[in-house]
mmCIF file of C-alpha atoms and ligand atoms in Angstrom:
data_model
loop_
_atom_site.group_PDB
_atom_site.id
_atom_site.type_symbol
_atom_site.label_atom_id
_atom_site.label_comp_id
_atom_site.label_asym_id
_atom_site.label_seq_id
_atom_site.Cartn_x
_atom_site.Cartn_y
_atom_site.Cartn_z
ATOM 1 C CA MET A 61 88.362 72.060 110.356
ATOM 2 C CA LEU A 62 84.977 73.770 110.080
ATOM 3 C CA ASP A 63 82.272 71.144 109.606
ATOM 4 C CA ASP A 64 78.618 72.030 108.883
ATOM 5 C CA ARG A 65 77.528 71.514 112.482
ATOM 6 C CA LEU A 66 80.179 73.871 113.899
ATOM 7 C CA ARG A 67 79.502 76.419 111.121
ATOM 8 C CA THR A 68 75.783 76.427 111.934
ATOM 9 C CA LEU A 69 76.602 76.802 115.627
ATOM 10 C CA LEU A 70 78.829 79.820 114.956
ATOM 11 C CA GLN A 71 76.276 81.346 112.584
ATOM 12 C CA ASN A 72 73.371 81.069 115.005
ATOM 13 C CA MET A 73 74.959 81.603 118.400
ATOM 14 C CA PRO A 74 74.047 84.929 120.016
ATOM 15 C CA LYS A 75 77.092 87.202 120.106
ATOM 16 C CA ALA A 76 78.183 90.789 120.704
ATOM 17 C CA GLU A 77 80.494 92.706 118.368
ATOM 18 C CA LEU A 78 82.761 95.186 120.161
ATOM 19 C CA HIS A 79 85.305 96.215 117.505
ATOM 20 C CA ILE A 80 83.789 97.534 114.275
ATOM 21 C CA HIS A 81 84.627 100.866 112.595
ATOM 22 C CA ILE A 82 81.468 102.097 110.926
ATOM 23 C CA GLU A 83 83.462 103.789 108.133
ATOM 24 C CA GLY A 84 85.094 100.386 107.620
ATOM 25 C CA SER A 85 81.718 98.869 106.775
ATOM 26 C CA LEU A 86 81.306 101.097 103.709
ATOM 27 C CA GLU A 87 81.050 98.579 100.853
ATOM 28 C CA PRO A 88 82.478 99.613 97.435
ATOM 29 C CA GLU A 89 78.969 99.528 95.942
ATOM 30 C CA LEU A 90 77.739 102.022 98.553
ATOM 31 C CA ILE A 91 80.858 104.186 98.109
ATOM 32 C CA PHE A 92 80.011 104.484 94.415
ATOM 33 C CA ALA A 93 76.318 105.119 95.087
ATOM 34 C CA LEU A 94 77.114 107.894 97.585
ATOM 35 C CA ALA A 95 79.772 109.373 95.268
ATOM 36 C CA GLN A 96 77.122 109.604 92.559
ATOM 37 C CA ARG A 97 74.476 111.006 94.961
ATOM 38 C CA ASN A 98 76.919 113.611 96.255
ATOM 39 C CA ASN A 99 78.717 114.256 92.978
ATOM 40 C CA VAL A 100 82.070 113.299 94.531
ATOM 41 C CA GLN A 101 84.882 112.366 92.144
ATOM 42 C CA LEU A 102 86.456 108.979 92.953
ATOM 43 C CA ALA A 103 89.981 107.908 91.958
ATOM 44 C CA TYR A 104 88.573 104.550 90.760
ATOM 45 C CA ALA A 105 86.662 103.876 87.550
ATOM 46 C CA SER A 106 84.508 101.028 88.891
ATOM 47 C CA VAL A 107 83.482 99.066 91.976
ATOM 48 C CA GLU A 108 85.765 96.247 90.798
ATOM 49 C CA ALA A 109 88.727 98.615 90.429
ATOM 50 C CA LEU A 110 88.110 99.932 93.941
ATOM 51 C CA ARG A 111 87.777 96.429 95.389
ATOM 52 C CA ASP A 112 90.981 95.416 93.554
ATOM 53 C CA ALA A 113 92.747 98.179 95.489
ATOM 54 C CA TYR A 114 91.980 96.346 98.748
ATOM 55 C CA ALA A 115 95.336 94.546 98.719
ATOM 56 C CA PHE A 116 97.117 95.864 101.800
ATOM 57 C CA SER A 117 100.719 95.446 102.986
ATOM 58 C CA ASP A 118 100.221 96.946 106.448
ATOM 59 C CA LEU A 119 97.939 99.171 108.509
ATOM 60 C CA GLN A 120 98.985 102.437 106.841
ATOM 61 C CA SER A 121 98.341 101.157 103.311
ATOM 62 C CA PHE A 122 94.810 100.308 104.465
ATOM 63 C CA LEU A 123 94.234 103.613 106.280
ATOM 64 C CA ASP A 124 95.110 105.594 103.141
ATOM 65 C CA ILE A 125 92.304 103.823 101.224
ATOM 66 C CA TYR A 126 89.933 103.823 104.231
ATOM 67 C CA TYR A 127 90.069 107.595 104.626
ATOM 68 C CA ALA A 128 89.613 108.047 100.859
ATOM 69 C CA GLY A 129 86.515 105.806 100.991
ATOM 70 C CA ALA A 130 85.021 107.921 103.766
ATOM 71 C CA SER A 131 85.247 111.045 101.580
ATOM 72 C CA VAL A 132 81.843 110.288 100.003
ATOM 73 C CA LEU A 133 80.074 110.730 103.361
ATOM 74 C CA LEU A 134 78.576 114.227 103.393
ATOM 75 C CA THR A 135 74.944 114.247 104.557
ATOM 76 C CA GLU A 136 73.166 112.888 107.629
ATOM 77 C CA GLN A 137 71.369 110.450 105.326
ATOM 78 C CA ASP A 138 74.768 109.118 104.103
ATOM 79 C CA PHE A 139 75.814 108.316 107.678
ATOM 80 C CA TYR A 140 72.383 106.811 108.360
ATOM 81 C CA ASP A 141 72.496 104.599 105.254
ATOM 82 C CA MET A 142 76.036 103.371 105.986
ATOM 83 C CA THR A 143 75.146 102.479 109.581
ATOM 84 C CA ALA A 144 71.807 100.872 108.684
ATOM 85 C CA ALA A 145 73.578 98.644 106.147
ATOM 86 C CA TYR A 146 76.084 97.426 108.762
ATOM 87 C CA LEU A 147 73.359 96.847 111.381
ATOM 88 C CA ALA A 148 71.357 94.740 108.927
ATOM 89 C CA ARG A 149 74.449 92.579 108.296
ATOM 90 C CA ALA A 150 75.139 92.301 112.036
ATOM 91 C CA HIS A 151 71.533 91.275 112.674
ATOM 92 C CA ALA A 152 71.831 88.582 109.989
ATOM 93 C CA ASP A 153 74.926 87.314 111.836
ATOM 94 C CA ASN A 154 72.918 87.016 115.071
ATOM 95 C CA VAL A 155 74.712 89.906 116.715
ATOM 96 C CA ARG A 156 72.514 90.883 119.656
ATOM 97 C CA HIS A 157 74.576 93.834 120.823
ATOM 98 C CA THR A 158 77.173 95.952 119.031
ATOM 99 C CA GLU A 159 79.446 98.808 120.093
ATOM 100 C CA ILE A 160 80.412 100.794 116.980
ATOM 101 C CA PHE A 161 83.488 102.990 116.496
ATOM 102 C CA PHE A 162 83.174 106.202 114.530
ATOM 103 C CA ASP A 163 85.987 108.647 113.564
ATOM 104 C CA PRO A 164 84.486 112.179 113.647
ATOM 105 C CA GLN A 165 87.783 113.889 112.792
ATOM 106 C CA THR A 166 87.806 112.096 109.422
ATOM 107 C CA HIS A 167 84.634 114.015 108.580
ATOM 108 C CA THR A 168 84.888 117.322 110.464
ATOM 109 C CA ALA A 169 88.289 117.839 108.773
ATOM 110 C CA ARG A 170 86.313 117.806 105.474
ATOM 111 C CA GLY A 171 83.843 120.410 106.737
ATOM 112 C CA VAL A 172 81.112 117.916 107.640
ATOM 113 C CA PRO A 173 79.494 119.147 110.895
ATOM 114 C CA PHE A 174 79.910 116.903 113.943
ATOM 115 C CA GLU A 175 76.119 116.792 114.402
ATOM 116 C CA THR A 176 75.636 115.484 110.832
ATOM 117 C CA VAL A 177 77.974 112.585 111.619
ATOM 118 C CA ILE A 178 76.617 111.575 114.987
ATOM 119 C CA ASN A 179 72.916 112.186 114.234
ATOM 120 C CA GLY A 180 73.000 110.025 111.107
ATOM 121 C CA ILE A 181 74.820 107.159 112.802
ATOM 122 C CA TRP A 182 72.781 107.432 116.001
ATOM 123 C CA ARG A 183 69.386 107.495 114.243
ATOM 124 C CA ALA A 184 70.256 104.285 112.414
ATOM 125 C CA CYS A 185 71.168 102.700 115.762
ATOM 126 C CA GLN A 186 67.787 103.738 117.198
ATOM 127 C CA ASP A 187 66.001 102.138 114.228
ATOM 128 C CA ALA A 188 68.058 98.922 114.408
ATOM 129 C CA PRO A 189 66.619 95.472 115.345
ATOM 130 C CA LEU A 190 69.464 94.986 117.841
ATOM 131 C CA SER A 191 71.167 96.822 120.689
ATOM 132 C CA ALA A 192 73.710 99.311 119.295
ATOM 133 C CA GLU A 193 75.928 101.842 121.074
ATOM 134 C CA LEU A 194 78.567 104.297 119.803
ATOM 135 C CA ILE A 195 82.217 104.785 120.777
ATOM 136 C CA MET A 196 83.926 107.923 119.473
ATOM 137 C CA CYS A 197 87.534 107.346 118.389
ATOM 138 C CA PHE A 198 90.393 109.855 118.395
ATOM 139 C CA LEU A 199 92.761 109.603 115.427
ATOM 140 C CA ARG A 200 96.187 108.997 116.984
ATOM 141 C CA HIS A 201 98.136 110.338 113.966
ATOM 142 C CA LEU A 202 96.703 113.757 114.872
ATOM 143 C CA SER A 203 97.631 115.784 117.963
ATOM 144 C CA GLU A 204 96.188 115.396 121.427
ATOM 145 C CA ASP A 205 94.989 119.006 121.158
ATOM 146 C CA ASP A 206 92.963 117.959 118.121
ATOM 147 C CA ALA A 207 91.478 115.122 120.179
ATOM 148 C CA ILE A 208 90.626 117.524 123.009
ATOM 149 C CA ALA A 209 88.896 119.850 120.538
ATOM 150 C CA THR A 210 86.904 116.870 119.227
ATOM 151 C CA LEU A 211 85.886 115.847 122.746
ATOM 152 C CA ASP A 212 84.723 119.427 123.397
ATOM 153 C CA GLU A 213 82.786 119.399 120.099
ATOM 154 C CA SER A 214 81.075 116.137 121.122
ATOM 155 C CA LEU A 215 79.748 117.346 124.471
ATOM 156 C CA PRO A 216 76.346 118.585 123.204
ATOM 157 C CA TYR A 217 75.806 115.017 121.931
ATOM 158 C CA ARG A 218 77.080 113.299 125.065
ATOM 159 C CA ASP A 219 73.873 111.243 125.358
ATOM 160 C CA LYS A 220 74.455 109.667 121.940
ATOM 161 C CA PHE A 221 77.708 107.816 122.642
ATOM 162 C CA ILE A 222 78.997 105.735 125.562
ATOM 163 C CA GLY A 223 82.759 105.868 125.272
ATOM 164 C CA VAL A 224 85.946 106.950 123.549
ATOM 165 C CA GLY A 225 88.621 104.962 121.734
ATOM 166 C CA LEU A 226 91.956 105.472 120.005
ATOM 167 C CA ASP A 227 92.592 104.316 116.441
ATOM 168 C CA SER A 228 94.548 105.007 113.212
ATOM 169 C CA SER A 229 98.343 104.637 112.823
ATOM 170 C CA GLU A 230 99.633 102.932 115.982
ATOM 171 C CA VAL A 231 103.435 102.783 115.786
ATOM 172 C CA GLY A 232 104.970 106.137 116.680
ATOM 173 C CA HIS A 233 101.782 107.318 118.390
ATOM 174 C CA PRO A 234 101.900 105.578 121.812
ATOM 175 C CA PRO A 235 98.843 105.717 124.079
ATOM 176 C CA GLU A 236 100.528 108.098 126.551
ATOM 177 C CA LYS A 237 100.347 110.793 123.840
ATOM 178 C CA PHE A 238 96.625 111.006 124.743
ATOM 179 C CA ALA A 239 96.823 110.935 128.551
ATOM 180 C CA ARG A 240 95.027 114.277 129.111
ATOM 181 C CA VAL A 241 92.087 113.722 126.776
ATOM 182 C CA PHE A 242 91.453 110.239 128.162
ATOM 183 C CA GLU A 243 91.504 111.618 131.699
ATOM 184 C CA ARG A 244 88.933 114.225 130.658
ATOM 185 C CA ALA A 245 86.788 111.536 129.026
ATOM 186 C CA ARG A 246 87.007 109.377 132.153
ATOM 187 C CA ASN A 247 85.953 112.313 134.325
ATOM 188 C CA LEU A 248 82.935 112.711 132.049
ATOM 189 C CA GLY A 249 81.934 109.116 132.845
ATOM 190 C CA LEU A 250 82.748 107.863 129.342
ATOM 191 C CA ARG A 251 83.930 104.245 128.853
ATOM 192 C CA LEU A 252 87.514 103.938 127.638
ATOM 193 C CA VAL A 253 89.094 101.625 125.057
ATOM 194 C CA ALA A 254 92.175 101.860 122.780
ATOM 195 C CA HIS A 255 93.773 100.040 119.875
ATOM 196 C CA ALA A 256 97.042 98.652 121.216
ATOM 197 C CA GLY A 257 99.258 95.731 120.299
ATOM 198 C CA GLU A 258 98.018 95.434 116.712
ATOM 199 C CA GLU A 259 101.300 96.605 115.166
ATOM 200 C CA GLY A 260 102.599 98.298 118.335
ATOM 201 C CA PRO A 261 104.604 96.423 121.034
ATOM 202 C CA PRO A 262 103.376 95.069 124.388
ATOM 203 C CA ALA A 263 104.544 98.336 125.976
ATOM 204 C CA TYR A 264 101.724 100.114 124.118
ATOM 205 C CA ILE A 265 99.216 97.755 125.747
ATOM 206 C CA GLU A 266 100.709 98.458 129.188
ATOM 207 C CA SER A 267 100.573 102.197 128.519
ATOM 208 C CA ALA A 268 96.916 101.979 127.409
ATOM 209 C CA LEU A 269 96.161 100.188 130.692
ATOM 210 C CA ASP A 270 98.299 102.272 133.056
ATOM 211 C CA VAL A 271 98.156 105.754 131.517
ATOM 212 C CA LEU A 272 94.816 105.798 129.645
ATOM 213 C CA LYS A 273 93.106 103.454 132.160
ATOM 214 C CA VAL A 274 91.250 101.632 129.360
ATOM 215 C CA GLU A 275 88.683 98.939 130.125
ATOM 216 C CA ARG A 276 89.261 96.904 126.959
ATOM 217 C CA ILE A 277 92.194 96.493 124.571
ATOM 218 C CA ASP A 278 91.384 96.593 120.856
ATOM 219 C CA HIS A 279 93.432 93.916 119.050
ATOM 220 C CA GLY A 280 96.101 93.232 121.721
ATOM 221 C CA VAL A 281 97.419 90.222 119.794
ATOM 222 C CA ARG A 282 101.066 91.220 120.433
ATOM 223 C CA SER A 283 100.461 90.775 124.177
ATOM 224 C CA LEU A 284 101.738 87.200 123.826
ATOM 225 C CA GLU A 285 105.280 88.571 123.390
ATOM 226 C CA SER A 286 105.289 89.467 127.091
ATOM 227 C CA PRO A 287 104.528 86.633 129.553
ATOM 228 C CA ALA A 288 104.253 89.169 132.385
ATOM 229 C CA LEU A 289 101.668 91.141 130.425
ATOM 230 C CA VAL A 290 99.693 87.995 129.588
ATOM 231 C CA GLU A 291 99.677 87.067 133.266
ATOM 232 C CA ARG A 292 98.336 90.539 134.125
ATOM 233 C CA LEU A 293 95.668 90.500 131.377
ATOM 234 C CA VAL A 294 94.506 87.061 132.534
ATOM 235 C CA ARG A 295 94.437 88.123 136.185
ATOM 236 C CA GLU A 296 92.447 91.238 135.359
ATOM 237 C CA GLN A 297 90.351 89.427 132.692
ATOM 238 C CA MET A 298 90.996 92.442 130.482
ATOM 239 C CA ALA A 299 89.101 91.829 127.237
ATOM 240 C CA LEU A 300 90.937 91.765 123.900
ATOM 241 C CA THR A 301 88.774 92.633 120.866
ATOM 242 C CA VAL A 302 90.619 90.473 118.327
ATOM 243 C CA CYS A 303 89.923 90.802 114.566
ATOM 244 C CA PRO A 304 91.224 87.683 112.775
ATOM 245 C CA LEU A 305 90.565 88.638 109.124
ATOM 246 C CA SER A 306 91.929 92.139 109.739
ATOM 247 C CA ASN A 307 95.148 90.678 111.167
ATOM 248 C CA ILE A 308 95.624 88.576 108.018
ATOM 249 C CA LYS A 309 94.715 91.341 105.521
ATOM 250 C CA LEU A 310 97.060 93.799 107.255
ATOM 251 C CA ARG A 311 99.809 91.195 107.511
ATOM 252 C CA VAL A 312 99.946 91.096 111.299
ATOM 253 C CA PHE A 313 99.929 87.318 110.725
ATOM 254 C CA ASP A 314 100.859 85.741 107.380
ATOM 255 C CA VAL A 315 98.068 83.164 107.264
ATOM 256 C CA MET A 316 95.088 82.342 109.494
ATOM 257 C CA GLY A 317 96.775 79.082 110.471
ATOM 258 C CA SER A 318 99.444 81.115 112.281
ATOM 259 C CA HIS A 319 97.026 83.469 114.057
ATOM 260 C CA ASN A 320 97.453 83.258 117.836
ATOM 261 C CA LEU A 321 93.726 83.300 118.722
ATOM 262 C CA ARG A 322 93.826 79.686 119.976
ATOM 263 C CA THR A 323 96.928 80.387 122.081
ATOM 264 C CA LEU A 324 95.351 83.538 123.513
ATOM 265 C CA LEU A 325 92.277 81.521 124.528
ATOM 266 C CA GLY A 326 94.431 78.709 125.922
ATOM 267 C CA ALA A 327 96.290 81.227 128.091
ATOM 268 C CA GLY A 328 92.981 82.145 129.719
ATOM 269 C CA LEU A 329 92.708 85.570 128.095
ATOM 270 C CA ALA A 330 89.270 87.183 127.685
ATOM 271 C CA VAL A 331 89.293 87.075 123.893
ATOM 272 C CA THR A 332 86.455 88.222 121.626
ATOM 273 C CA VAL A 333 86.085 87.926 117.824
ATOM 274 C CA ASN A 334 85.226 90.994 115.716
ATOM 275 C CA SER A 335 85.277 92.257 112.120
ATOM 276 C CA ASP A 336 87.174 95.602 112.502
ATOM 277 C CA ASP A 337 86.530 96.910 108.937
ATOM 278 C CA PRO A 338 84.321 94.272 107.321
ATOM 279 C CA ALA A 339 84.030 95.894 103.877
ATOM 280 C CA TYR A 340 87.819 96.012 103.567
ATOM 281 C CA PHE A 341 88.908 92.767 105.235
ATOM 282 C CA GLY A 342 86.628 90.245 103.566
ATOM 283 C CA GLY A 343 83.909 89.583 106.035
ATOM 284 C CA TYR A 344 81.542 90.527 108.824
ATOM 285 C CA VAL A 345 81.723 89.017 112.261
ATOM 286 C CA ASN A 346 80.548 85.508 111.375
ATOM 287 C CA GLU A 347 83.027 85.258 108.491
ATOM 288 C CA ASN A 348 85.714 86.031 111.093
ATOM 289 C CA TYR A 349 84.519 83.158 113.259
ATOM 290 C CA PHE A 350 84.335 80.819 110.242
ATOM 291 C CA ALA A 351 87.841 81.707 109.017
ATOM 292 C CA ALA A 352 89.406 81.285 112.469
ATOM 293 C CA PHE A 353 87.590 78.015 113.267
ATOM 294 C CA ASP A 354 88.420 76.620 109.828
ATOM 295 C CA ALA A 355 92.150 77.289 110.198
ATOM 296 C CA LEU A 356 92.720 76.718 113.927
ATOM 297 C CA PRO A 357 92.035 73.817 116.350
ATOM 298 C CA LEU A 358 88.877 75.399 117.774
ATOM 299 C CA ASP A 359 85.638 73.626 118.666
ATOM 300 C CA ALA A 360 82.188 74.272 120.150
ATOM 301 C CA THR A 361 83.644 74.800 123.622
ATOM 302 C CA HIS A 362 85.716 77.690 122.290
ATOM 303 C CA ALA A 363 82.689 79.035 120.400
ATOM 304 C CA ARG A 364 80.682 79.193 123.624
ATOM 305 C CA GLN A 365 83.578 80.838 125.468
ATOM 306 C CA LEU A 366 84.004 83.483 122.759
ATOM 307 C CA ALA A 367 80.278 84.219 122.714
ATOM 308 C CA ARG A 368 80.226 84.559 126.509
ATOM 309 C CA ASN A 369 83.368 86.723 126.456
ATOM 310 C CA SER A 370 81.744 89.086 123.937
ATOM 311 C CA PHE A 371 78.847 89.851 126.281
ATOM 312 C CA GLN A 372 81.022 89.803 129.418
ATOM 313 C CA ALA A 373 83.202 92.572 127.899
ATOM 314 C CA ALA A 374 80.273 94.664 126.676
ATOM 315 C CA PHE A 375 79.474 98.047 128.258
ATOM 316 C CA ILE A 376 75.941 97.106 129.306
ATOM 317 C CA ASP A 377 74.207 97.008 132.689
ATOM 318 C CA PRO A 378 74.590 93.847 134.821
ATOM 319 C CA GLU A 379 70.961 92.795 134.308
ATOM 320 C CA ARG A 380 71.210 92.831 130.513
ATOM 321 C CA LYS A 381 74.610 91.133 130.706
ATOM 322 C CA ARG A 382 73.165 88.304 132.815
ATOM 323 C CA ALA A 383 70.321 87.887 130.333
ATOM 324 C CA PHE A 384 72.646 87.714 127.323
ATOM 325 C CA LEU A 385 74.948 85.231 129.092
ATOM 326 C CA ALA A 386 71.931 83.053 129.936
ATOM 327 C CA GLU A 387 70.891 83.237 126.276
ATOM 328 C CA VAL A 388 74.311 81.929 125.253
ATOM 329 C CA ASP A 389 74.163 79.107 127.802
ATOM 330 C CA ASP A 390 70.619 78.150 126.739
ATOM 331 C CA PHE A 391 71.695 78.158 123.091
ATOM 332 C CA PHE A 392 74.593 75.799 123.730
ATOM 333 C CA ALA A 393 72.573 73.604 126.083
ATOM 334 C CA THR A 394 70.133 72.834 123.294
ATOM 335 C CA ALA A 395 72.509 73.030 120.296
HETATM 336 N N1 LIG B 561 92.489 98.062 112.406
HETATM 337 C C1 LIG B 561 92.616 99.399 112.618
HETATM 338 N N2 LIG B 561 93.656 99.826 113.352
HETATM 339 C C2 LIG B 561 93.794 101.142 113.604
HETATM 340 N N3 LIG B 561 92.954 102.071 113.154
HETATM 341 C C3 LIG B 561 91.906 101.675 112.412
HETATM 342 N N4 LIG B 561 90.898 102.373 111.831
HETATM 343 C C4 LIG B 561 90.110 101.492 111.205
HETATM 344 N N5 LIG B 561 90.570 100.251 111.357
HETATM 345 C C5 LIG B 561 91.691 100.335 112.107
HETATM 346 ZN ZN1 LIG B 562 90.157 98.611 114.576
#
């Protein structure tokens, strides 16, 4: 049960967010404002009608709406405004560091230049009142050749992002499909993450680890189906960027009370809490903490562990990591 004291603790504790798709932070109100500004026709008559469409049965039903929502993004200012809006919400949630996914192929396929996408998002990160880095995601429902072309297109902007990821439709598009492009990215010194074990089986998580050589697993909640995999993830302290509200909205779990976050933590896994696509799943990062702590037997000890895990798993230099971890410990020492 989430009492006021625990809620205030979760609200105010310093935290990092490591799994947030910037296109998934596009609120219906901003979609309509950008559609008007860019004279883009929407298939919905009102903000309410669009929000009413956010009833999803699985990942694909969400992705269809998510890509449609992104169609209003045309100018650098659009990407800047979207990112600035998310960063303001993250700052209000006491996020001190965030690593943001963006899906360039969603936009370049519409004729929006790569530089428009990355410059708009990156400028907003530079203007933000918190530490913000970018991770470029490859859409796994497209070919590896398409991903390789996107990596090549990104090279002139290599200083504006820190890593690559793998997102979109998981089942049927196993990590090994992207072995070559991830090897190239690794040889470029980019950090590597991948969605795995959201809807896909534990084997997808193993393939992301062994073939793609990822340093974090995005979602990973199906890891619990394989005791051997859990044992490995615990031994390696491989971080899982879990998104509780997303898992409920996309029916990975029926209700929050049956989410396995508490079991994952109890197994000793390096779990973090994140919002995934906050505009579509009903909340930013703190709402994810509130929903999980309200439905599951979690207390302040777990809150501190999750906050520490979020900085421990971040792609930041050891000095900054030590400072953030000390900030968490100081916060809980005086809370
Ligand atoms: N939860 C998710 N899984 C896969 N691809 C995504 N793109 C945006 N959100 C996603
Ligand atoms: Zn995601």
